[in-house]
Amino acid sequence: MLICGHRDDGKLDNQGPNLVAAENYCNFCHLFRYRVKEGNFLVQRLVETALGNTKYTSKQIRNELTGTFGEPIRSEAVRKVNTARVWCLITDESTDRQTRELMVVACRYIYKLEKDYVIKDDPVAVVDTFQTLSGLAEDENTNTTRNYSKRLSSAGYF
């Protein structure tokens, strides 16, 4: 699920000059609006009365919450993969709004669900493709130089 939207900033209430149209909200903010619509009084009060820096809707807070909520999901996926007899890593790469190349790393595995077997794909990480590949190239260059010869040079920096 995408967390960011066309406009990440703006008021969550239903009035005022800074109101962002609902279709341009990030999914994280849509969750707030959904909870208010469903009658969650605490979230409604937070949206209506909290100061901007105490609404917990900033990009930094969203990233922290995503990481916090993601850890149990990742742990459960790893537990299931560890019980699988067959599994593999798969990746998919995409560009975010800041034009960074991000790579999702997922585990595909066969999981026994009661009497049936199902193929599951669970994401376990999202990494910056450029930084990850640059780091691998640097590590490989260091290992190659150390293990073979000081005269040997290796290309591969990104």
PDB file of C-alpha atoms in Angstrom:
ATOM      1  CA  MET A   1       0.000   0.000   0.000  1.00  0.00           C
ATOM      2  CA  LEU A   2       1.349   3.385  -0.903  1.00  0.00           C
ATOM      3  CA  ILE A   3       1.711   5.683   2.080  1.00  0.00           C
ATOM      4  CA  CYS A   4       2.384   8.978   0.320  1.00  0.00           C
ATOM      5  CA  GLY A   5      -0.064  10.833  -1.883  1.00  0.00           C
ATOM      6  CA  HIS A   6      -0.169  13.699  -4.339  1.00  0.00           C
ATOM      7  CA  ARG A   7      -0.178  16.137  -1.406  1.00  0.00           C
ATOM      8  CA  ASP A   8       1.265  14.973   1.877  1.00  0.00           C
ATOM      9  CA  ASP A   9       0.649  18.184   3.777  1.00  0.00           C
ATOM     10  CA  GLY A  10      -2.498  20.081   4.613  1.00  0.00           C
ATOM     11  CA  LYS A  11      -5.318  20.041   7.106  1.00  0.00           C
ATOM     12  CA  LEU A  12      -7.189  16.885   7.944  1.00  0.00           C
ATOM     13  CA  ASP A  13     -10.350  18.722   8.975  1.00  0.00           C
ATOM     14  CA  ASN A  14     -13.225  19.554   6.658  1.00  0.00           C
ATOM     15  CA  GLN A  15     -12.776  23.315   6.562  1.00  0.00           C
ATOM     16  CA  GLY A  16     -10.170  26.006   6.103  1.00  0.00           C
ATOM     17  CA  PRO A  17      -7.950  27.361   3.334  1.00  0.00           C
ATOM     18  CA  ASN A  18      -5.321  24.610   3.650  1.00  0.00           C
ATOM     19  CA  LEU A  19      -7.768  21.786   3.102  1.00  0.00           C
ATOM     20  CA  VAL A  20      -6.478  19.267   0.589  1.00  0.00           C
ATOM     21  CA  ALA A  21      -9.005  17.465  -1.585  1.00  0.00           C
ATOM     22  CA  ALA A  22      -9.618  13.953  -0.299  1.00  0.00           C
ATOM     23  CA  GLU A  23      -8.500  12.307  -3.552  1.00  0.00           C
ATOM     24  CA  ASN A  24      -5.055  13.903  -3.170  1.00  0.00           C
ATOM     25  CA  TYR A  25      -4.457  12.718   0.381  1.00  0.00           C
ATOM     26  CA  CYS A  26      -1.940  10.107   1.284  1.00  0.00           C
ATOM     27  CA  ASN A  27      -3.348   6.735   2.358  1.00  0.00           C
ATOM     28  CA  PHE A  28      -2.103   7.371   5.877  1.00  0.00           C
ATOM     29  CA  CYS A  29      -4.311  10.489   6.112  1.00  0.00           C
ATOM     30  CA  HIS A  30      -7.199   8.597   4.511  1.00  0.00           C
ATOM     31  CA  LEU A  31      -7.012   6.209   7.474  1.00  0.00           C
ATOM     32  CA  PHE A  32      -7.550   9.162   9.821  1.00  0.00           C
ATOM     33  CA  ARG A  33     -10.546  10.358   7.806  1.00  0.00           C
ATOM     34  CA  TYR A  34     -11.952   6.829   7.675  1.00  0.00           C
ATOM     35  CA  ARG A  35     -11.705   6.432  11.447  1.00  0.00           C
ATOM     36  CA  VAL A  36     -13.493   9.774  11.962  1.00  0.00           C
ATOM     37  CA  LYS A  37     -16.210   8.784   9.483  1.00  0.00           C
ATOM     38  CA  GLU A  38     -16.687   5.481  11.318  1.00  0.00           C
ATOM     39  CA  GLY A  39     -17.266   7.344  14.581  1.00  0.00           C
ATOM     40  CA  ASN A  40     -13.908   7.155  16.342  1.00  0.00           C
ATOM     41  CA  PHE A  41     -14.285  10.086  18.733  1.00  0.00           C
ATOM     42  CA  LEU A  42     -10.619  10.125  19.815  1.00  0.00           C
ATOM     43  CA  VAL A  43      -9.336  10.426  16.255  1.00  0.00           C
ATOM     44  CA  GLN A  44     -11.977  13.053  15.476  1.00  0.00           C
ATOM     45  CA  ARG A  45     -10.885  15.089  18.483  1.00  0.00           C
ATOM     46  CA  LEU A  46      -7.238  14.720  17.487  1.00  0.00           C
ATOM     47  CA  VAL A  47      -8.002  15.935  13.957  1.00  0.00           C
ATOM     48  CA  GLU A  48     -10.118  18.860  15.128  1.00  0.00           C
ATOM     49  CA  THR A  49      -8.173  20.176  18.118  1.00  0.00           C
ATOM     50  CA  ALA A  50      -4.561  19.006  18.107  1.00  0.00           C
ATOM     51  CA  LEU A  51      -1.783  21.349  17.111  1.00  0.00           C
ATOM     52  CA  GLY A  52      -0.116  20.584  13.789  1.00  0.00           C
ATOM     53  CA  ASN A  53       2.969  19.053  15.389  1.00  0.00           C
ATOM     54  CA  THR A  54       0.931  16.752  17.661  1.00  0.00           C
ATOM     55  CA  LYS A  55      -1.299  15.141  15.029  1.00  0.00           C
ATOM     56  CA  TYR A  56       1.365  12.564  14.172  1.00  0.00           C
ATOM     57  CA  THR A  57       0.800  12.966  10.431  1.00  0.00           C
ATOM     58  CA  SER A  58       4.247  14.209   9.397  1.00  0.00           C
ATOM     59  CA  LYS A  59       6.329  12.270   6.900  1.00  0.00           C
ATOM     60  CA  GLN A  60       8.836  11.344   9.605  1.00  0.00           C
ATOM     61  CA  ILE A  61       6.156   9.963  11.925  1.00  0.00           C
ATOM     62  CA  ARG A  62       4.551   8.021   9.062  1.00  0.00           C
ATOM     63  CA  ASN A  63       7.925   6.433   8.281  1.00  0.00           C
ATOM     64  CA  GLU A  64       8.477   5.527  11.935  1.00  0.00           C
ATOM     65  CA  LEU A  65       4.989   4.052  12.273  1.00  0.00           C
ATOM     66  CA  THR A  66       5.375   2.131   9.030  1.00  0.00           C
ATOM     67  CA  GLY A  67       8.651   0.673  10.318  1.00  0.00           C
ATOM     68  CA  THR A  68       7.157  -0.129  13.710  1.00  0.00           C
ATOM     69  CA  PHE A  69       4.064  -1.813  12.273  1.00  0.00           C
ATOM     70  CA  GLY A  70       6.115  -3.494   9.575  1.00  0.00           C
ATOM     71  CA  GLU A  71       8.458  -5.310  11.962  1.00  0.00           C
ATOM     72  CA  PRO A  72       5.855  -7.815  13.290  1.00  0.00           C
ATOM     73  CA  ILE A  73       4.691  -8.441   9.721  1.00  0.00           C
ATOM     74  CA  ARG A  74       8.280  -9.048   8.602  1.00  0.00           C
ATOM     75  CA  SER A  75       8.941 -11.322  11.599  1.00  0.00           C
ATOM     76  CA  GLU A  76       5.841 -13.389  10.840  1.00  0.00           C
ATOM     77  CA  ALA A  77       6.856 -13.676   7.170  1.00  0.00           C
ATOM     78  CA  VAL A  78      10.352 -14.826   8.149  1.00  0.00           C
ATOM     79  CA  ARG A  79       8.866 -17.372  10.569  1.00  0.00           C
ATOM     80  CA  LYS A  80       6.664 -18.790   7.793  1.00  0.00           C
ATOM     81  CA  VAL A  81       9.565 -18.868   5.316  1.00  0.00           C
ATOM     82  CA  ASN A  82      11.669 -20.757   7.867  1.00  0.00           C
ATOM     83  CA  THR A  83       9.001 -23.482   8.014  1.00  0.00           C
ATOM     84  CA  ALA A  84       8.665 -23.679   4.218  1.00  0.00           C
ATOM     85  CA  ARG A  85      10.418 -26.429   2.333  1.00  0.00           C
ATOM     86  CA  VAL A  86      10.767 -24.296  -0.800  1.00  0.00           C
ATOM     87  CA  TRP A  87      11.278 -20.542  -0.988  1.00  0.00           C
ATOM     88  CA  CYS A  88      13.056 -17.858  -2.990  1.00  0.00           C
ATOM     89  CA  LEU A  89      13.741 -14.135  -2.907  1.00  0.00           C
ATOM     90  CA  ILE A  90      12.107 -11.942  -5.516  1.00  0.00           C
ATOM     91  CA  THR A  91      12.582  -8.240  -6.109  1.00  0.00           C
ATOM     92  CA  ASP A  92      10.736  -5.484  -7.872  1.00  0.00           C
ATOM     93  CA  GLU A  93      11.975  -1.968  -8.402  1.00  0.00           C
ATOM     94  CA  SER A  94      10.082   1.290  -8.640  1.00  0.00           C
ATOM     95  CA  THR A  95      10.757   5.022  -8.544  1.00  0.00           C
ATOM     96  CA  ASP A  96       9.380   7.103  -5.677  1.00  0.00           C
ATOM     97  CA  ARG A  97       8.275  10.732  -5.800  1.00  0.00           C
ATOM     98  CA  GLN A  98      11.829  11.984  -5.235  1.00  0.00           C
ATOM     99  CA  THR A  99      12.908   9.866  -8.248  1.00  0.00           C
ATOM    100  CA  ARG A 100      14.850   7.448  -6.057  1.00  0.00           C
ATOM    101  CA  GLU A 101      14.956   3.883  -7.279  1.00  0.00           C
ATOM    102  CA  LEU A 102      13.514   1.666  -4.550  1.00  0.00           C
ATOM    103  CA  MET A 103      13.603  -2.108  -4.566  1.00  0.00           C
ATOM    104  CA  VAL A 104      11.070  -4.252  -2.717  1.00  0.00           C
ATOM    105  CA  VAL A 105      12.518  -7.551  -1.550  1.00  0.00           C
ATOM    106  CA  ALA A 106       9.939 -10.275  -1.004  1.00  0.00           C
ATOM    107  CA  CYS A 107      10.000 -13.948  -0.109  1.00  0.00           C
ATOM    108  CA  ARG A 108       7.955 -16.327  -2.221  1.00  0.00           C
ATOM    109  CA  TYR A 109       7.302 -19.616  -0.517  1.00  0.00           C
ATOM    110  CA  ILE A 110       4.939 -22.546  -0.314  1.00  0.00           C
ATOM    111  CA  TYR A 111       2.952 -22.456   2.904  1.00  0.00           C
ATOM    112  CA  LYS A 112       0.733 -25.189   4.306  1.00  0.00           C
ATOM    113  CA  LEU A 113      -2.673 -23.790   5.209  1.00  0.00           C
ATOM    114  CA  GLU A 114      -4.670 -26.522   6.931  1.00  0.00           C
ATOM    115  CA  LYS A 115      -4.756 -29.319   4.310  1.00  0.00           C
ATOM    116  CA  ASP A 116      -3.825 -27.208   1.293  1.00  0.00           C
ATOM    117  CA  TYR A 117      -0.601 -25.649   0.114  1.00  0.00           C
ATOM    118  CA  VAL A 118      -0.587 -22.039  -1.066  1.00  0.00           C
ATOM    119  CA  ILE A 119       2.062 -19.891  -2.716  1.00  0.00           C
ATOM    120  CA  LYS A 120       2.644 -16.734  -0.681  1.00  0.00           C
ATOM    121  CA  ASP A 121       4.605 -13.571  -1.430  1.00  0.00           C
ATOM    122  CA  ASP A 122       5.525 -11.515   1.628  1.00  0.00           C
ATOM    123  CA  PRO A 123       7.588  -8.314   1.457  1.00  0.00           C
ATOM    124  CA  VAL A 124      10.491  -8.251   3.896  1.00  0.00           C
ATOM    125  CA  ALA A 125      12.366  -5.068   2.945  1.00  0.00           C
ATOM    126  CA  VAL A 126      12.344  -1.906   0.872  1.00  0.00           C
ATOM    127  CA  VAL A 127      15.828  -0.689   0.000  1.00  0.00           C
ATOM    128  CA  ASP A 128      17.335   2.170  -1.959  1.00  0.00           C
ATOM    129  CA  THR A 129      18.543   0.413  -5.117  1.00  0.00           C
ATOM    130  CA  PHE A 130      21.405   2.793  -5.879  1.00  0.00           C
ATOM    131  CA  GLN A 131      22.829   2.797  -2.344  1.00  0.00           C
ATOM    132  CA  THR A 132      22.502  -0.971  -2.046  1.00  0.00           C
ATOM    133  CA  LEU A 133      24.218  -1.700  -5.363  1.00  0.00           C
ATOM    134  CA  SER A 134      26.909   0.917  -4.687  1.00  0.00           C
ATOM    135  CA  GLY A 135      27.627  -0.703  -1.339  1.00  0.00           C
ATOM    136  CA  LEU A 136      27.824  -4.157  -2.920  1.00  0.00           C
ATOM    137  CA  ALA A 137      30.217  -2.888  -5.591  1.00  0.00           C
ATOM    138  CA  GLU A 138      32.444  -1.259  -2.967  1.00  0.00           C
ATOM    139  CA  ASP A 139      32.459  -4.431  -0.862  1.00  0.00           C
ATOM    140  CA  GLU A 140      33.273  -6.567  -3.900  1.00  0.00           C
ATOM    141  CA  ASN A 141      36.074  -4.223  -4.956  1.00  0.00           C
ATOM    142  CA  THR A 142      37.567  -4.343  -1.442  1.00  0.00           C
ATOM    143  CA  ASN A 143      37.307  -8.131  -1.231  1.00  0.00           C
ATOM    144  CA  THR A 144      38.770  -8.630  -4.705  1.00  0.00           C
ATOM    145  CA  THR A 145      41.719  -6.370  -3.963  1.00  0.00           C
ATOM    146  CA  ARG A 146      42.352  -7.918  -0.559  1.00  0.00           C
ATOM    147  CA  ASN A 147      42.048 -11.532  -1.699  1.00  0.00           C
ATOM    148  CA  TYR A 148      44.008 -11.525  -4.930  1.00  0.00           C
ATOM    149  CA  SER A 149      46.581  -8.854  -5.467  1.00  0.00           C
ATOM    150  CA  LYS A 150      47.300  -5.236  -4.686  1.00  0.00           C
ATOM    151  CA  ARG A 151      48.023  -4.743  -8.398  1.00  0.00           C
ATOM    152  CA  LEU A 152      44.541  -5.901  -9.347  1.00  0.00           C
ATOM    153  CA  SER A 153      41.959  -3.165  -9.737  1.00  0.00           C
ATOM    154  CA  SER A 154      38.261  -3.691 -10.028  1.00  0.00           C
ATOM    155  CA  ALA A 155      35.642  -1.504 -11.643  1.00  0.00           C
ATOM    156  CA  GLY A 156      32.046  -1.584 -10.538  1.00  0.00           C
ATOM    157  CA  TYR A 157      31.303   1.608  -8.667  1.00  0.00           C
ATOM    158  CA  PHE A 158      27.919   3.047  -9.477  1.00  0.00           C
TER     159      PHE A 158
END
